[in-house]
Coordinates of C-alpha atoms and ligand atoms in Angstrom, one line a residue:
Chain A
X140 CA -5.2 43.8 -120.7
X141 CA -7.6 41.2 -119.2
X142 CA -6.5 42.2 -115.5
X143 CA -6.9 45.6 -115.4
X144 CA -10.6 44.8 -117.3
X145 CA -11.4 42.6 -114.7
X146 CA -10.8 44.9 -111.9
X147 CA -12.6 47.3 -114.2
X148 CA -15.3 45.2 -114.7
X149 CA -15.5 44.3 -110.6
X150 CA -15.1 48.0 -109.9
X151 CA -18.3 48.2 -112.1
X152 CA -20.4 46.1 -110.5
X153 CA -19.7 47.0 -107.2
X154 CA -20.7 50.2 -107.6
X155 CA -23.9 49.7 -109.4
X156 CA -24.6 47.3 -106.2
X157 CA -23.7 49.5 -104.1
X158 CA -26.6 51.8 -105.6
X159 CA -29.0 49.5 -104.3
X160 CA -30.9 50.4 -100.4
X161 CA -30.9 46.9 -99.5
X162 CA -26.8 46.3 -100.6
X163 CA -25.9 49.4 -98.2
X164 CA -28.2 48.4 -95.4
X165 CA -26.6 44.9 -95.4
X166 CA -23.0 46.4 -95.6
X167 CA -24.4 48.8 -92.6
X168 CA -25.6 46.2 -90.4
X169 CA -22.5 44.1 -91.4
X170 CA -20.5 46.4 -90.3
X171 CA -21.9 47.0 -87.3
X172 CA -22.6 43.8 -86.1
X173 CA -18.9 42.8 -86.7
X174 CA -17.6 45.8 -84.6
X175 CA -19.8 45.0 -81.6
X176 CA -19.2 41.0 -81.7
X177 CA -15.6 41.9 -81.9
X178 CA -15.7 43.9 -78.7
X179 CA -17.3 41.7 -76.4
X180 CA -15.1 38.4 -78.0
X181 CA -12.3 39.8 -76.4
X182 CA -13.9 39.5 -72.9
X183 CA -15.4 36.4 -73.6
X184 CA -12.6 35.1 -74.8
X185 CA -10.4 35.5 -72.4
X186 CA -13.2 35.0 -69.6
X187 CA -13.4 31.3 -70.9
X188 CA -17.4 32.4 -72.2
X189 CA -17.1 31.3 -75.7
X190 CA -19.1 28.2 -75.1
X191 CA -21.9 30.2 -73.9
X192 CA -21.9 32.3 -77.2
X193 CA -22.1 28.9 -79.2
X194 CA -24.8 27.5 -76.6
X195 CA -26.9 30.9 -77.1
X196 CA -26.6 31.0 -81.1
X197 CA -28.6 27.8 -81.1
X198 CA -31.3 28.5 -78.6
X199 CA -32.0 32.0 -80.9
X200 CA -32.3 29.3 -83.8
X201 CA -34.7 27.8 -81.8
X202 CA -36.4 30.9 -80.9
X203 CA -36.5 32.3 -84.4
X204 CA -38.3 28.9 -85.8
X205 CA -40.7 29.1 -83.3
X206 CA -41.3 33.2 -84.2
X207 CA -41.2 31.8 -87.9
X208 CA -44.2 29.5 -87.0
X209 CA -45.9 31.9 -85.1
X210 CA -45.7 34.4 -88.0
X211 CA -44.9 36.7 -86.0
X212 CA -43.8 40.7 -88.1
X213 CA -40.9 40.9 -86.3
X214 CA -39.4 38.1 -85.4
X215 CA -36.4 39.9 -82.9
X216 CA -39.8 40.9 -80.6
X217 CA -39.9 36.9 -79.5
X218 CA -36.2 35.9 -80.2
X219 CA -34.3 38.6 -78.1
X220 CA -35.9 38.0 -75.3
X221 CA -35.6 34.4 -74.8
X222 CA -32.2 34.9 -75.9
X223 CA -31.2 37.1 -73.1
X224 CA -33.3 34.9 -70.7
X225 CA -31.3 32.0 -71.4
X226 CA -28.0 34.0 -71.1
X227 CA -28.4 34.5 -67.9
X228 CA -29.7 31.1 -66.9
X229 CA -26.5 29.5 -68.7
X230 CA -24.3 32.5 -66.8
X231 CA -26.1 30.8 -63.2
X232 CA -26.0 26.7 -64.2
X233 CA -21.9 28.0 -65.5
X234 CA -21.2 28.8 -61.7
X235 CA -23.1 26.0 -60.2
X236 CA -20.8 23.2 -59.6
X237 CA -23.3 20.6 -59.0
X238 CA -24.6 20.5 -63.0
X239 CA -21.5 20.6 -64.8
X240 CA -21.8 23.8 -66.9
X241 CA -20.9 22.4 -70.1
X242 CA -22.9 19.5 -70.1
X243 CA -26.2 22.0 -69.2
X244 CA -24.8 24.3 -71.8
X245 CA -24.7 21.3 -74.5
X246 CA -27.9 20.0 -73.5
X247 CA -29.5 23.5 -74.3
X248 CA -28.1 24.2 -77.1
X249 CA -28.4 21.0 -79.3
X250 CA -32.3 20.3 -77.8
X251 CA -32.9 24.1 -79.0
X252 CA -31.6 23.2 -82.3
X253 CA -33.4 19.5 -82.5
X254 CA -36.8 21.0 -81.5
X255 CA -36.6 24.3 -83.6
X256 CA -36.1 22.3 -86.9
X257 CA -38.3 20.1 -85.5
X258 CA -41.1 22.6 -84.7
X259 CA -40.5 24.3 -88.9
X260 CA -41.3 21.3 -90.1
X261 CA -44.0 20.4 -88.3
X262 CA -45.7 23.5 -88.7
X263 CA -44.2 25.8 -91.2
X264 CA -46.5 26.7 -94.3
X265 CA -43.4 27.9 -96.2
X266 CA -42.6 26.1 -99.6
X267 CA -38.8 26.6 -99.1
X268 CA -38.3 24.7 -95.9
X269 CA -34.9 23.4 -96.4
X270 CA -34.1 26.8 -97.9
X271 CA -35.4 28.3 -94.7
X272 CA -33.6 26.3 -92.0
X273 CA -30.4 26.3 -94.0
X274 CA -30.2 30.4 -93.6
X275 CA -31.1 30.2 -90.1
X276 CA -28.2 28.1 -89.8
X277 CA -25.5 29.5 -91.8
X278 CA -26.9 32.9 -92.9
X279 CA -28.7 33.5 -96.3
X280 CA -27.1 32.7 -99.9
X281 CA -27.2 36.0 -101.2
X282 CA -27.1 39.6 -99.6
X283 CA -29.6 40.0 -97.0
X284 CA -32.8 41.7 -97.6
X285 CA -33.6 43.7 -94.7
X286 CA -36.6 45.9 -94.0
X287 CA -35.5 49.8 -92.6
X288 CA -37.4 49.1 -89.9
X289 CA -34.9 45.8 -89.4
X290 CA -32.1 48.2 -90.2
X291 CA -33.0 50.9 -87.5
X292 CA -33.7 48.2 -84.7
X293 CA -30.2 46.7 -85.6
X294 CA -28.2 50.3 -85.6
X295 CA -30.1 51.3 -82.5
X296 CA -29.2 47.8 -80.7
X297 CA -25.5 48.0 -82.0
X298 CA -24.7 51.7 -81.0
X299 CA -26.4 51.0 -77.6
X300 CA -23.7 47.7 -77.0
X301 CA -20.8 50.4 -78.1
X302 CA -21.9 53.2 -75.6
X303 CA -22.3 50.3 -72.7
X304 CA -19.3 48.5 -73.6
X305 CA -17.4 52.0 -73.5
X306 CA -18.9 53.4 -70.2
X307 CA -18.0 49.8 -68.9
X308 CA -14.6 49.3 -70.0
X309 CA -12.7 49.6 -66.7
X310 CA -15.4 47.7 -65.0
X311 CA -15.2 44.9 -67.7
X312 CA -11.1 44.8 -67.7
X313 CA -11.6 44.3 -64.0
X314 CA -14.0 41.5 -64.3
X315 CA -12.1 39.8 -67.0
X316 CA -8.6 39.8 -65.7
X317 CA -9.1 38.7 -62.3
X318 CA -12.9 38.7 -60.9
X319 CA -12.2 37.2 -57.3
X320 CA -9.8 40.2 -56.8
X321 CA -12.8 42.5 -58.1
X322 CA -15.7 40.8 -56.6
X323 CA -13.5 40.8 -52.5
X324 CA -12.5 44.5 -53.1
X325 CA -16.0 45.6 -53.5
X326 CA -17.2 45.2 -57.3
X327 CA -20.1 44.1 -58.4
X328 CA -19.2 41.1 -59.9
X329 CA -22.4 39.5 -60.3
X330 CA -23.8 42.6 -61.7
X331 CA -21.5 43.0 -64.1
X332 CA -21.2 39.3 -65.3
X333 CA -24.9 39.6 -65.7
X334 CA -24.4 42.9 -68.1
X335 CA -22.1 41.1 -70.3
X336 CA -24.4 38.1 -70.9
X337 CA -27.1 39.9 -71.9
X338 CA -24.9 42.1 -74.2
X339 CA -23.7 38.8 -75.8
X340 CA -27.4 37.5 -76.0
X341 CA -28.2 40.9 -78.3
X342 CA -24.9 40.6 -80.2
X343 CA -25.9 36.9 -80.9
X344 CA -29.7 37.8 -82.0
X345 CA -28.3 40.5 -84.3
X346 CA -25.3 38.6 -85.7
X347 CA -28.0 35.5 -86.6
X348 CA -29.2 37.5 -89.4
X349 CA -25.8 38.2 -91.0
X350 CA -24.0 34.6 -90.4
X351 CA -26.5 32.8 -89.4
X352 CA -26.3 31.0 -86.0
X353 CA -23.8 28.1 -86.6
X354 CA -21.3 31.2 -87.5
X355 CA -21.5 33.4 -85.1
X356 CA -19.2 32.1 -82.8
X357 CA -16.6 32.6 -85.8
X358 CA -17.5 36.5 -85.3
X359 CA -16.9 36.7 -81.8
X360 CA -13.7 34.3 -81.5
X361 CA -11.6 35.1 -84.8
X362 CA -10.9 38.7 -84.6
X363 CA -10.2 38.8 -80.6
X364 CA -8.0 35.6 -81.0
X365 CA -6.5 37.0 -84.5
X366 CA -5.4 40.4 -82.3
X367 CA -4.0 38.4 -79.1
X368 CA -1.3 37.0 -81.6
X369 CA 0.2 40.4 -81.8
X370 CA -0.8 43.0 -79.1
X371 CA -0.2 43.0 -75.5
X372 CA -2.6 45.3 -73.8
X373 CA -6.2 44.7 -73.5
X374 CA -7.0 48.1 -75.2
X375 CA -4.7 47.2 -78.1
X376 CA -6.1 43.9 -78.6
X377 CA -9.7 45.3 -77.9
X378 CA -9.4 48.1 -80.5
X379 CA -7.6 45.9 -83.0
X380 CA -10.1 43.4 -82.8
X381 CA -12.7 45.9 -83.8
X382 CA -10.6 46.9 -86.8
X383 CA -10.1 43.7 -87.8
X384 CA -13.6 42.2 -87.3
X385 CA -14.8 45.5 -89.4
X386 CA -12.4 45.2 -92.5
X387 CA -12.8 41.0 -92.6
X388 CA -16.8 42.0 -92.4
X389 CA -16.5 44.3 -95.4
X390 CA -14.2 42.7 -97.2
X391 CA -16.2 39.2 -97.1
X392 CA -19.4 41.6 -98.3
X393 CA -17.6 42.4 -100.7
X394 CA -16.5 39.5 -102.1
X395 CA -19.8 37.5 -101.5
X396 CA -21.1 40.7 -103.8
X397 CA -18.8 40.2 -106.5
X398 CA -18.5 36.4 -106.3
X399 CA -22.0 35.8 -105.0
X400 CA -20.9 33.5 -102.5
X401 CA -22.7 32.7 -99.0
X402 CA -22.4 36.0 -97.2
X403 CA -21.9 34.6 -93.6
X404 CA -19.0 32.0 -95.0
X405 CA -17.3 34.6 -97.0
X406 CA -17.1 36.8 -93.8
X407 CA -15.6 33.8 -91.7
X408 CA -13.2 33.1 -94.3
X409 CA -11.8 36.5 -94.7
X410 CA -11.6 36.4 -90.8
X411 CA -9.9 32.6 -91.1
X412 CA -7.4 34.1 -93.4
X413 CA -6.9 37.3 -91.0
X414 CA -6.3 35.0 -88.5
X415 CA -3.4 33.2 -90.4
X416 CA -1.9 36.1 -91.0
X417 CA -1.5 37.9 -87.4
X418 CA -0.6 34.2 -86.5
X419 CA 2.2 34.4 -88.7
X420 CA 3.2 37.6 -87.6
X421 CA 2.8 36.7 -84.0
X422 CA 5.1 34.1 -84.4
X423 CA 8.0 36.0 -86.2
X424 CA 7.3 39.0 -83.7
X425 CA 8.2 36.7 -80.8
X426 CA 11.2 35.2 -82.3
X427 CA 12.5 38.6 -82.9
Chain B
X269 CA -17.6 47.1 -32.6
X270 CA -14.2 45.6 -33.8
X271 CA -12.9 45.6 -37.7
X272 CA -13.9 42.0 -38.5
X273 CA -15.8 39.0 -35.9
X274 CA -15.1 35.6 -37.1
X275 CA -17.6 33.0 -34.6
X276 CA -17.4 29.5 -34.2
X277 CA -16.5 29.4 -38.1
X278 CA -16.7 25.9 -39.3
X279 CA -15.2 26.2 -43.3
X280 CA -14.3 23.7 -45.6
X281 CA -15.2 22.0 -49.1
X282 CA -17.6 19.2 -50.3
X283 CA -14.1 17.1 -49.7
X284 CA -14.6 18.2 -45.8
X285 CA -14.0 20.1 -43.1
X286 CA -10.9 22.0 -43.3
X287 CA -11.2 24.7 -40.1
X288 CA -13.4 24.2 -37.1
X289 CA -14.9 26.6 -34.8
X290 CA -12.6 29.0 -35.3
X291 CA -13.3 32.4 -33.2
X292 CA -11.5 35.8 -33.3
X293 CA -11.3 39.6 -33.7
X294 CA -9.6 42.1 -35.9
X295 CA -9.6 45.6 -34.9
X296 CA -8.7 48.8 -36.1
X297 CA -4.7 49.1 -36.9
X298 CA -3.7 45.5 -35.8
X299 CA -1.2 43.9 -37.9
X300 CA -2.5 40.2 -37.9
X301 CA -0.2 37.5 -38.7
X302 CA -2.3 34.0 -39.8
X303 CA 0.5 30.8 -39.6
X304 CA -0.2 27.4 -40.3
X305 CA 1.0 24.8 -42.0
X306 CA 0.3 24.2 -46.0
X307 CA -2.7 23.2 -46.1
X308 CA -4.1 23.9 -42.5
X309 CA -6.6 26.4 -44.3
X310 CA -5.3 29.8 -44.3
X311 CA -6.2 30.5 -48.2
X312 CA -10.0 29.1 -47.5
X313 CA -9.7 31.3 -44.1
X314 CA -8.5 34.6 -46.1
X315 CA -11.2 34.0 -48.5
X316 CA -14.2 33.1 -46.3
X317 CA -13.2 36.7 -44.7
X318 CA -13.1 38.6 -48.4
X319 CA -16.9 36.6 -48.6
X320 CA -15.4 34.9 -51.9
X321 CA -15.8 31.2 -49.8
X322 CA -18.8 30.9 -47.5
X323 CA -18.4 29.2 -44.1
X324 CA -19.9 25.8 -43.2
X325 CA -21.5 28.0 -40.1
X326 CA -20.3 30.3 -38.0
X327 CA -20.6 34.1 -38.9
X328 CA -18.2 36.8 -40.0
X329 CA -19.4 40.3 -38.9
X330 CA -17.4 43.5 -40.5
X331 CA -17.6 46.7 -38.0
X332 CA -16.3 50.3 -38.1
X333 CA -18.0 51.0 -40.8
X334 CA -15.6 48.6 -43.1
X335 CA -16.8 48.7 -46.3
X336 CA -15.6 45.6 -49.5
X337 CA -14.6 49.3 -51.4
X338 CA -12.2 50.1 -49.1
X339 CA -10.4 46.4 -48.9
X340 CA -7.2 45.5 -51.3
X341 CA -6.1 42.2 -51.5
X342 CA -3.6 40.3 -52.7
X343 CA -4.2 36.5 -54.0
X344 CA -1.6 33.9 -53.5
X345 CA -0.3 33.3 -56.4
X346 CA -2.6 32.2 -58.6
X347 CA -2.4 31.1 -62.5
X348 CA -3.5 34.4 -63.5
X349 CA -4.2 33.2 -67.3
X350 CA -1.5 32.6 -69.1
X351 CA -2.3 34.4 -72.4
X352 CA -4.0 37.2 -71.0
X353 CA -3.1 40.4 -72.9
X354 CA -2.8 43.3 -70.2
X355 CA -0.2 45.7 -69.1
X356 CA 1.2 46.5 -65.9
X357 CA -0.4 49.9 -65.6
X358 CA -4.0 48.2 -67.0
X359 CA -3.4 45.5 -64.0
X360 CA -2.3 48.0 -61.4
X361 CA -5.0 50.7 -62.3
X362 CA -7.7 47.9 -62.2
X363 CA -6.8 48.2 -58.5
X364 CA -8.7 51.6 -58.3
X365 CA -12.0 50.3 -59.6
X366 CA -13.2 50.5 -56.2
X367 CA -13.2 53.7 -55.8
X368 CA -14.5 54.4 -59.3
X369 CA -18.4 53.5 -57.4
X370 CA -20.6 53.9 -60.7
X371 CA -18.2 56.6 -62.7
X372 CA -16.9 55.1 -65.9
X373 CA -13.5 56.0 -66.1
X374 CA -10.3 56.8 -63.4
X375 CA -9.8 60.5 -62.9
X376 CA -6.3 62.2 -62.2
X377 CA -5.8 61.2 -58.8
X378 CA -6.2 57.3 -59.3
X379 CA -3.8 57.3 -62.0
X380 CA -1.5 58.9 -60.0
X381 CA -2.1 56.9 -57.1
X382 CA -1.5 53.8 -59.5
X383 CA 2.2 55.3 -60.3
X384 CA 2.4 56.2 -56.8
X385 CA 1.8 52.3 -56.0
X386 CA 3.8 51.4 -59.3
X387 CA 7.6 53.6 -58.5
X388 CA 7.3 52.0 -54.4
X389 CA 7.2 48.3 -56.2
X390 CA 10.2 49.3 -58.3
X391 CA 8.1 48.9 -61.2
X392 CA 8.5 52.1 -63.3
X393 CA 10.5 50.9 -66.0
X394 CA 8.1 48.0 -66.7
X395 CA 4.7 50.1 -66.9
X396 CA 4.2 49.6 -70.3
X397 CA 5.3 45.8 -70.3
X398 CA 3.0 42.9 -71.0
X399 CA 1.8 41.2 -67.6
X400 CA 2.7 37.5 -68.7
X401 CA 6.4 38.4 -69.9
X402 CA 7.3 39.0 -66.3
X403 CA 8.9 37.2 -63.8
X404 CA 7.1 35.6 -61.3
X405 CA 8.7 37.8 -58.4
X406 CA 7.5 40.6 -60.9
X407 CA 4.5 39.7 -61.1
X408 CA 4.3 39.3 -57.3
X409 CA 5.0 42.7 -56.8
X410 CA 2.6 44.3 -59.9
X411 CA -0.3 42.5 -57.9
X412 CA 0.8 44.2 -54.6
X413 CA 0.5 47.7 -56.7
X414 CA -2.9 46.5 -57.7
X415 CA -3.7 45.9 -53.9
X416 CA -2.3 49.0 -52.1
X417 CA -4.5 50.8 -55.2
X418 CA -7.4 48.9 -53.8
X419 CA -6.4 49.2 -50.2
X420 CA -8.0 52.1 -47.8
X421 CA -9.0 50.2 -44.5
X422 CA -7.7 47.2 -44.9
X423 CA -5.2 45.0 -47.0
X424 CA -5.1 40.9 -46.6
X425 CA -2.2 39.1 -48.1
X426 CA -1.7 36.1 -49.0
X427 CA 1.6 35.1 -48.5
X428 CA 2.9 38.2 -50.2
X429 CA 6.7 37.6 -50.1
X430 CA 6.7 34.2 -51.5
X431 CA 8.6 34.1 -55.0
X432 CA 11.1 37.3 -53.9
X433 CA 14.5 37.6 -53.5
X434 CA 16.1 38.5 -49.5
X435 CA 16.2 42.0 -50.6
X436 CA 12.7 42.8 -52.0
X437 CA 11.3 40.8 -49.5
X438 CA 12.9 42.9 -46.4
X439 CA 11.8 46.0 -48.4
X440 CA 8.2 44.5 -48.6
X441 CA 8.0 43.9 -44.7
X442 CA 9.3 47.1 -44.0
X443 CA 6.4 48.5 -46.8
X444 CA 3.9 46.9 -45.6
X445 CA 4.6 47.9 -41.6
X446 CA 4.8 51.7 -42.9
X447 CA 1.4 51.0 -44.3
X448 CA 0.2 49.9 -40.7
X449 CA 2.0 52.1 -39.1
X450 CA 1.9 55.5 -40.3
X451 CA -1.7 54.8 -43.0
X452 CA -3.2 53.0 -39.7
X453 CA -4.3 50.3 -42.2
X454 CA -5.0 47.7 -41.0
X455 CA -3.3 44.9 -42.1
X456 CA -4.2 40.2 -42.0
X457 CA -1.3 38.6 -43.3
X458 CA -0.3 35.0 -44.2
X459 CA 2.8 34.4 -43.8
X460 CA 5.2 31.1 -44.2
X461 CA 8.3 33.4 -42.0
X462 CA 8.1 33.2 -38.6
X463 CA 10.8 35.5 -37.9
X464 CA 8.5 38.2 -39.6
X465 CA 5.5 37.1 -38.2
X466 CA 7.2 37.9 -34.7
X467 CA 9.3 41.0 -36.0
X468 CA 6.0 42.8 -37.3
X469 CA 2.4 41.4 -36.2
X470 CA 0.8 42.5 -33.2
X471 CA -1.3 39.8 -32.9
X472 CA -1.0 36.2 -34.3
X473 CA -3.1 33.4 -35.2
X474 CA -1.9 29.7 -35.6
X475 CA -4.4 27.4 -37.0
X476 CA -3.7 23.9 -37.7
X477 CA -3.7 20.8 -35.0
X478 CA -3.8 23.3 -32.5
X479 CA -5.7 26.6 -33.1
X480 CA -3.9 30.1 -31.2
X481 CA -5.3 33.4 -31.3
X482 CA -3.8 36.0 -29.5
X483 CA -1.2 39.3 -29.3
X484 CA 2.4 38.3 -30.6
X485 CA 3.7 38.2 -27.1
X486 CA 1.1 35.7 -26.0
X487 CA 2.1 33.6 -28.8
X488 CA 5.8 33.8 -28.0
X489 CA 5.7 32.6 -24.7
X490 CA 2.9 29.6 -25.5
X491 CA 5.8 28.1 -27.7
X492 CA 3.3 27.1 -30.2
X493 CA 4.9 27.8 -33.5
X494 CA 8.1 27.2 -32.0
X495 CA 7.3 23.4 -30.9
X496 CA 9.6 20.9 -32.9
X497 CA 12.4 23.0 -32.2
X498 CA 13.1 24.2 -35.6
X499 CA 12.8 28.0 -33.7
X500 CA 13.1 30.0 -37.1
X501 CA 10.1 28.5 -39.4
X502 CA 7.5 26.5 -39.5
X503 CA 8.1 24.7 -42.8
X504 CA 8.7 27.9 -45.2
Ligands
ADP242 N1 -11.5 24.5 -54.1 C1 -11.2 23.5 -53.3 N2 -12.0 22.4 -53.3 C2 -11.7 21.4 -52.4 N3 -10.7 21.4 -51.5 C3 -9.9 22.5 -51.4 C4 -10.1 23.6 -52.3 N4 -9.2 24.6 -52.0 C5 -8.5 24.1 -51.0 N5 -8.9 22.8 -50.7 C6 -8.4 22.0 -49.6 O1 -8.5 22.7 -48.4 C7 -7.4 22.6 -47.6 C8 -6.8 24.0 -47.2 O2 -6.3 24.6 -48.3 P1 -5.7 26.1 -48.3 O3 -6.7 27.0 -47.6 O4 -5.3 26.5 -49.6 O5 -4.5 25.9 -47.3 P2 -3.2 26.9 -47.1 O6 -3.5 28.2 -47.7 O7 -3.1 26.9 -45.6 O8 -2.0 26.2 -47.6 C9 -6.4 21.8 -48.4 O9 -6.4 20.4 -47.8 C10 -6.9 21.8 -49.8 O10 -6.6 20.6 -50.4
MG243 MG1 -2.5 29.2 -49.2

């Protein structure tokens, strides 16, 4: 029978990939980098943040050309940093009313895209240019090659957002539901803003390698949105965010293994198609 | 030292001036009523006071050792997000953050001052329910649990009986003079009901055309809220 052959046959070939270091790295980091962008798209979701995500994933672009030209060993040494600097300068111009915080955020991000491409072409020695920017943008056609030392750096990163994000929970829901309440009953708002734009500035710098920076946004917005069509607490839509982004992250590995599609668009499609789904089921849970 | 010096306060927005010099006192275990019109700035006043609004000039000096920690507060009803996915108990517990300081998670005796706070708002059967399903008077009363959680020196409401029916709202007078009263917390009020404002302040303050500050009995006999001759309200 043809079907159970071809499920034989995938079977097959996913296990011989899996074989490989650099397949089980990728699904490692993959993993990781869903669960953690998961997390935190829950709070930025709901703390109207997401267009600071999408303003950040560009200036890392930029960032990451200019490391490319540089020729820098690791490039994460030069792009985390000015990632997480501009976080926090986007969290500041977001509250100042006098430069409307979209229109600084815009400005940043599509000038860090225009002068990053610009800047690869102008000086980039690499034969592939084209090839180049285009994985920058929308992650890389096949599985990711990563070096351990990339792996380890991403692991360490990732765990280190889990622990903060879990020590911080409380502190986050209370910043995220109603920070005026928080901030004139003695929290430390600002402090605490500040924590989760740099967290999202890491997320962002680790997710570019996976997706690519175009995508990332998809990362941090499906799976938190996907959950707030059926749960009703912020831990139940915080945990089953995680799950989700973690099975739509393997699953779209998986598939871009087998079908050898675009890693980073496979993974926003399965999470499109989650999406659908808990929309669906939001609706006929609410007409029940 | 008093609770809380407001001096010559001058607040308002980019759009103008909204209160001038403005200058009184709060001390330890008055009940303070704030009256006004809409619009006469008592939501700017509350906030400038919380330091979420700062004044034109003018100072606000706390005393007594009042620390923000030890302040609950309870917005006027705001917009709270429409699709925000939380539970009562999530919202109500978030009222013990500060008293969390730099420990991650609530111990024992928050969570059971949070059902403490939840059973006196006639909440317990809706502990598990989703914030945004409520009705607004419930909703009024889950952000009241959220305050007295909050609340150890000093509570500031903001027009906290607005959006209840006759009989919660008599029960949440009567709440909130027991936590005067016998917590000696102290307590700034907005309130639309004069006939509350009388019943339970000790000391009001009137701020619109004509600024008053003084003890409810002071107030009474100046005839300021009572001008126009409506004698129960000002325009609740
Ligand atoms: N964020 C704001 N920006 C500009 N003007 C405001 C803002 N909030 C309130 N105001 C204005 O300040 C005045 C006082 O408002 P408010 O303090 O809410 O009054 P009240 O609580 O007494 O009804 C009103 O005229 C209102 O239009
Ligand atoms: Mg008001």
């Amino acid at each position: 029978m043809p079907a159970v052959k071809g499920a034989g046959w995938m079977l097959d070939k996913l296990m011989m990939s899996l074989q490989f270091p650099f397949v089980q790295y990728a699904l490692i980091v993959g993993v990781l980098i869903a669960l953690c962008s998961a997390l935190l798209g829950v709070t930025l979701v709901l703390k109207r943040f997401s267009f600071i995500g999408d303003g950040l994933s560009h200036v890392a672009f930029g960032a990451m050309a200019i490391a490319a030209v540089l020729n820098l060993s690791n490039e994460l040494l030069l792009v985390l940093p000015v990632t997480v600097v501009c976080a926090v300068l986007l969290l500041r111009t977001g509250k100042n009313t006098k430069i409307k915080g979209d229109a600084a955020i815009a400005m940043i991000s599509v000038g860090a895209l225009a002068i990053g491409y610009l800047i690869m072409n102008l000086f980039s020695t690499s034969t592939n240019l084209t090839g180049d920017v285009c994985s920058t943008l929308v992650g890389s056609v096949s599985i990711l090659t990563l070096t351990p030392a990339e792996v380890w750096l991403c692991v360490i990163l990732s765990i280190a957002v889990m622990v903060i994000f879990v020590l911080f929970y409380n502190k986050i829901f209370a910043v995220t539901f109603d920070e005026s309440f928080a901030k004139a009953t003695g929290t430390k708002t600002d402090a605490y803003n500040l924590l989760i734009a740099v967290i999202i500035a890491v997320i962002i710098v680790l997710a570019m390698n996976l997706v690519g920076s175009l995508l990332i946004s998809a990362l941090i917005i499906f799976p938190a949105l996907s959950a707030m069509r059926v749960f009703k607490s912020f831990k139940a839509v915080t945990i089953c965010s995680a799950v989700l982004s973690v099975i739509c992250a393997l699953t779209g590995l998986m598939i871009s293994i087998l079908a050898e599609t675009p890693v980073g668009s496979t993974i926003v499609a399965a999470d499109i198609v989650a999406f659908a789904v808990f929309w669906i089921a939001g609706s006929i849970m609410n007409r029940a | 030292m008093a609770l809380l010096t407001c001096k010559n306060l001058k607040l308002g927005y980019e759009t103008g001036v909204v209160i001038d010099d403005l200058s009184f006192t709060v001390n330890n275990g008055d009940y303070l009523c704030i009256v006004g019109e809409n619009g006469s700035g008592k939501t700017t006043l509350m906030k400038t006071l919380l330091g979420l609004h700062s004044p034109i000039s003018g100072s606000v000096a706390t005393g007594d050792g009042l620390r923000h920690d030890q302040i609950g507060y309870l917005p006027q009803q705001t917009v709270v997000q429409r699709d925000f996915p939380a539970t009562v108990w999530e919202i109500v517990l978030s009222g013990c953050q500060n008293r969390c300081g730099m420990r991650p998670f609530y111990n024992k005796e928050e969570k059971r001052l949070a059902m403490k706070n939840i059973v006196r708002m006639g909440l317990g059967e809706l502990t598990k329910r989703c914030y945004r399903e409520l009705s607004g008077g419930q909703q009024q009363r889950v952000l009241l649990a959220r305050a007295l959680c909050a609340t150890q020196q000093l509570i500031l409401l903001d027009e906290p009986v607005s959006g209840l029916d006759p009989k919660v709202t008599a029960d949440m007078y009567s709440l909130i003079d027991d936590i005067n009263k016998r917590d000696g917390i102290t307590v700034i009020m907005i309130s639309h009901d004069m006939n509350a404002a009388v019943e339970y302040a000790s000391h009001i303050l009137h701020i619109g055309d004509r600024i008053f500050f003084g003890t409810t009995a002071e107030y009474i006999r100046s005839g300021i809220g009572f001008a126009g001759g409506k004698g129960g309200g000002m325009d609740a």
